[in-house]
Short mmCIF file of C-alpha atoms in Angstrom, two decimals:
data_model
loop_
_atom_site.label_atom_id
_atom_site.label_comp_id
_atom_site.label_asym_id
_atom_site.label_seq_id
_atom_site.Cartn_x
_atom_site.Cartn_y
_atom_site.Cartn_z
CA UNK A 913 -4.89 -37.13 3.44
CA UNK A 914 -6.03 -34.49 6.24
CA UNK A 915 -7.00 -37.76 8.29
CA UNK A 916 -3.55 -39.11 7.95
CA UNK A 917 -1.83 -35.99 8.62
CA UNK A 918 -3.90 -35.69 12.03
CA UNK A 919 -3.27 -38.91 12.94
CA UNK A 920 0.58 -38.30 12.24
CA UNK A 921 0.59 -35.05 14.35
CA UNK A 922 -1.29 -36.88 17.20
CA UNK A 923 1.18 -40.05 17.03
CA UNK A 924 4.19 -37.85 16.88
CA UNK A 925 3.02 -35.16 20.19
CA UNK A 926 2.62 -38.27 21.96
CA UNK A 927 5.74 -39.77 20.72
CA UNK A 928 7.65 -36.79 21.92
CA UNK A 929 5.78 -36.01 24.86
CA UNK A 930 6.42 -39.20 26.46
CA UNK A 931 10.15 -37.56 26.64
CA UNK A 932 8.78 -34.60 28.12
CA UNK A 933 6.97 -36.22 30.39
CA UNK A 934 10.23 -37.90 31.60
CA UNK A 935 12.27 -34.62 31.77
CA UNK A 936 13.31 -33.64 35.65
CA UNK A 937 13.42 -29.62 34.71
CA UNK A 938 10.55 -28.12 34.34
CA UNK A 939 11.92 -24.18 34.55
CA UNK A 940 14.08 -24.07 31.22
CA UNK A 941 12.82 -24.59 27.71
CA UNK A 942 13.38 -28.42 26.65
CA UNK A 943 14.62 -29.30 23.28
CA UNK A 944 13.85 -32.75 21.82
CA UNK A 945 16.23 -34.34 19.36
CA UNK A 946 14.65 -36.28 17.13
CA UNK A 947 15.69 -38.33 14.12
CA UNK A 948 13.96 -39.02 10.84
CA UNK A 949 14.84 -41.28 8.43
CA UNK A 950 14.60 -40.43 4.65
CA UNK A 951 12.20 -38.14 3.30
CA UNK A 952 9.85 -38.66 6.45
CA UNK A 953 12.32 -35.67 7.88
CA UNK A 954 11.11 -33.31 5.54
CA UNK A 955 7.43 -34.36 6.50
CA UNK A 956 7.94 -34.24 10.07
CA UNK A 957 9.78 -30.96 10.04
CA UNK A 958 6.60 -29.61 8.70
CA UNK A 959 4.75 -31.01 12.08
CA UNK A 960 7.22 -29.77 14.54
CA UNK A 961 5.51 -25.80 14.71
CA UNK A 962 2.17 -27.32 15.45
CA UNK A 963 3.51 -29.26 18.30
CA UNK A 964 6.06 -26.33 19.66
CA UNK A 965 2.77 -24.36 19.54
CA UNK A 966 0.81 -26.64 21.80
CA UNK A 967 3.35 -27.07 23.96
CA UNK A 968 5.19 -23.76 25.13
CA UNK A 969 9.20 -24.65 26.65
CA UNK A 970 9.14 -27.34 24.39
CA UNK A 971 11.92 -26.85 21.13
CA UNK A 972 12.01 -30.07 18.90
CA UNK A 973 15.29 -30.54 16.74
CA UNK A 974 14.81 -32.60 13.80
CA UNK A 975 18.09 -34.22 12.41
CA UNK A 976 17.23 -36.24 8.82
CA UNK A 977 19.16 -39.70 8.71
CA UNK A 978 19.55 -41.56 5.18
CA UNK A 979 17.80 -44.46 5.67
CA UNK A 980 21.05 -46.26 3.88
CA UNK A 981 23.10 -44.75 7.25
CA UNK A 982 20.78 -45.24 10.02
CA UNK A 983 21.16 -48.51 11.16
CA UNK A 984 24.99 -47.24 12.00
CA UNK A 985 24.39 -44.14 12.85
CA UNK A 986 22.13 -45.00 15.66
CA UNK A 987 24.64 -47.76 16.75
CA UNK A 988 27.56 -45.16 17.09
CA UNK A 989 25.43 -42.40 18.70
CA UNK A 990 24.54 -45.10 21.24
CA UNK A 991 28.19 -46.79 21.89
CA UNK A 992 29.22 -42.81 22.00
CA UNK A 993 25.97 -41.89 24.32
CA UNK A 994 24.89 -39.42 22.05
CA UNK A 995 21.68 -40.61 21.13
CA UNK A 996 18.48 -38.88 20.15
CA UNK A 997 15.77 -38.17 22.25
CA UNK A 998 13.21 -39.74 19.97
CA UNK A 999 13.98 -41.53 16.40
CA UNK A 1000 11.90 -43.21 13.71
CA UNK A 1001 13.79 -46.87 13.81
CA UNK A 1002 13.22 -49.59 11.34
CA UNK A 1003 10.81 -52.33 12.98
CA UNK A 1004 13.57 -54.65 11.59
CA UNK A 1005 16.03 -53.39 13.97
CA UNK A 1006 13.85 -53.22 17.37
CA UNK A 1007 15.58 -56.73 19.16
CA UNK A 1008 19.02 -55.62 17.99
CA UNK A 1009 18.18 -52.47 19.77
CA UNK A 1010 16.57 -53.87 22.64
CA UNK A 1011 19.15 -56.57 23.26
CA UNK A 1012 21.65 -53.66 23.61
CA UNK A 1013 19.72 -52.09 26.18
CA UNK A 1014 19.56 -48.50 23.37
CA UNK A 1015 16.06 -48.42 23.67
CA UNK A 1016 13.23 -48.47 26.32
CA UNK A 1017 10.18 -50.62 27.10
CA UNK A 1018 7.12 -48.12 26.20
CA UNK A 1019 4.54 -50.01 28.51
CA UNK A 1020 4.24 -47.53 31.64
CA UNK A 1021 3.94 -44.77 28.65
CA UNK A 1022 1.50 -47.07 26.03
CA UNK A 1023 -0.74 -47.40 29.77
CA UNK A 1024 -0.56 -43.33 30.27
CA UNK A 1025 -2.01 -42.85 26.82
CA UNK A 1026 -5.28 -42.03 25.57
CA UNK A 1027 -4.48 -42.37 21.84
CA UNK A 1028 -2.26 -45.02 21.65
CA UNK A 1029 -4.06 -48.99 21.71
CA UNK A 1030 -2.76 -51.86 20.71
CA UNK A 1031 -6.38 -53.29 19.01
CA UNK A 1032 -5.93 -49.78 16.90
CA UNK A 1033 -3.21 -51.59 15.28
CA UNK A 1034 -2.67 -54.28 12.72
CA UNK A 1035 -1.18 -57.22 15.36
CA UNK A 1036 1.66 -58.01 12.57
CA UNK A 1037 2.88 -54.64 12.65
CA UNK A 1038 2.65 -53.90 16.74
CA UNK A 1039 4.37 -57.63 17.00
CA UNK A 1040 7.33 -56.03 15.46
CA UNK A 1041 7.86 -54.06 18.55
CA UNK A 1042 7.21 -56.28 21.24
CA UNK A 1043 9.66 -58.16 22.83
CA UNK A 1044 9.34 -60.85 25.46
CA UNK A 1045 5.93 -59.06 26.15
CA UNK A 1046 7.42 -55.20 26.28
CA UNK A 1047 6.65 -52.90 23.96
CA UNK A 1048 9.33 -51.09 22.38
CA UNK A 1049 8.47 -49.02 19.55
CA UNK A 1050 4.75 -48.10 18.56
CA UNK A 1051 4.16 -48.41 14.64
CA UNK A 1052 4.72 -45.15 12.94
CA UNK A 1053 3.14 -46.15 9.47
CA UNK A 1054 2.62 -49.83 7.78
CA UNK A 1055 3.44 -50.00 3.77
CA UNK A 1056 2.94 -53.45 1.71
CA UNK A 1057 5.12 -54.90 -0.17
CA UNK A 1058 4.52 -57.32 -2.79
CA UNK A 1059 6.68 -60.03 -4.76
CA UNK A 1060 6.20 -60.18 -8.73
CA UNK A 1061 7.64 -62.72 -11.06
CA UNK A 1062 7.27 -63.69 -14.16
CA UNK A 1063 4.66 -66.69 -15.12
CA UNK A 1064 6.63 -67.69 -18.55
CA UNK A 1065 10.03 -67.99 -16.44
CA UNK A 1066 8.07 -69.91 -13.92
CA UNK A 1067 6.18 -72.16 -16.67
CA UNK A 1068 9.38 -73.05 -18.45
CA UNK A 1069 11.30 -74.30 -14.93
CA UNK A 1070 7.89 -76.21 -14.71
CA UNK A 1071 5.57 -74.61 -12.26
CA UNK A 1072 2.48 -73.45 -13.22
CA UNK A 1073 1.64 -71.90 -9.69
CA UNK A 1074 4.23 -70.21 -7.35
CA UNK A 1075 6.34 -72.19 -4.63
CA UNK A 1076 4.11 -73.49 -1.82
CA UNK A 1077 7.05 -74.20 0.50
CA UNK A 1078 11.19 -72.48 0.73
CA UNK A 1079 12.03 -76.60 -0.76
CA UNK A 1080 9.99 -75.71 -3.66
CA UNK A 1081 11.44 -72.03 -4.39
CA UNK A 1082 14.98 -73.50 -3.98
CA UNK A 1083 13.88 -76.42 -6.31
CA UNK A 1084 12.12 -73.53 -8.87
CA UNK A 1085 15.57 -71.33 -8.46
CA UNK A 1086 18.03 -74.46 -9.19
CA UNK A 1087 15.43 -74.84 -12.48
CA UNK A 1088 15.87 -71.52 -13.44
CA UNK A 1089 19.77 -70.89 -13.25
CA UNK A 1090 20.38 -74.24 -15.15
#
């Protein structure tokens, strides 16, 4: 857990100093806005002292996002231009974003880093974020997800091993409903 944590703080100064490193005044304090979805606000809020501490003139604002409202809410902040400086997005999302031009290709920043490698990554998961050969978003965590069913409702349409192929789960799903 203390390994994770680290590795959380350490992803999320870089993530934020990359904005810092991007800001044009150096004499005022900076504040960050940053948006979490879910209960990953309440987590990062918790991280947010550590970094302020390391890095003096630097305020973060965390604003928590519903995961059920994001997707919108990022859309209208952007069509309004009142986006965040840094957000947690859904991998899912990344070429909608990129296509509208709301977020930025993270190469010149990836290159600047010590910490951040794309071999330290699971290729699946960093393939999310690349697009047309640009990075734009660098994997924040990875969680698996796994399909059950039910081997008597399978046996009973007739298949004694799951769908090979998308013709034979529309074949097994036909079997079932009738």
């Amino acid at each position: 857990m203390k390994v994770c944590k680290l590795i959380s703080l350490i992803i999320f100064i870089l993530f934020l100093g990359l904005f810092y490193a991007c800001s044009q005044n150096t004499n005022k304090e900076t504040t960050i806005k940053f948006w979490a979805m879910g209960s990953e606000a309440e987590y990062v809020t918790k991280l947010v002292p550590e970094f302020e501490k390391r890095n003096p003139g630097i305020k973060v604002k965390v604003q928590a996002v519903p995961w059920n409202a994001a997707q919108e809410k990022l859309i209208t902040a952007f069509a309004s231009d009142n986006t965040p400086d840094a957000c947690q997005l859904g991998n899912t999302w990344v070429p909608q974003f990129s296509s509208l031009n709301a977020i930025i290709n993270l190469d010149d920043f990836i290159a600047e880093s010590k910490v951040i490698r794309k071999e330290n990554y699971f290729p699946g998961i960093w393939d999310t974020n690349v697009i047309d050969s640009a990075v734009y978003g660098i994997p924040w965590y990875v969680d698996t997800r796994l399909m059950f069913y039910r081997t008597d409702i399978f046996e009973r349409a007739g298949y004694k091993q799951p769908p090979k192929s998308w013709d034979e789960l529309y074949d097994l799903c036909k079997k079932i409903k009738a």
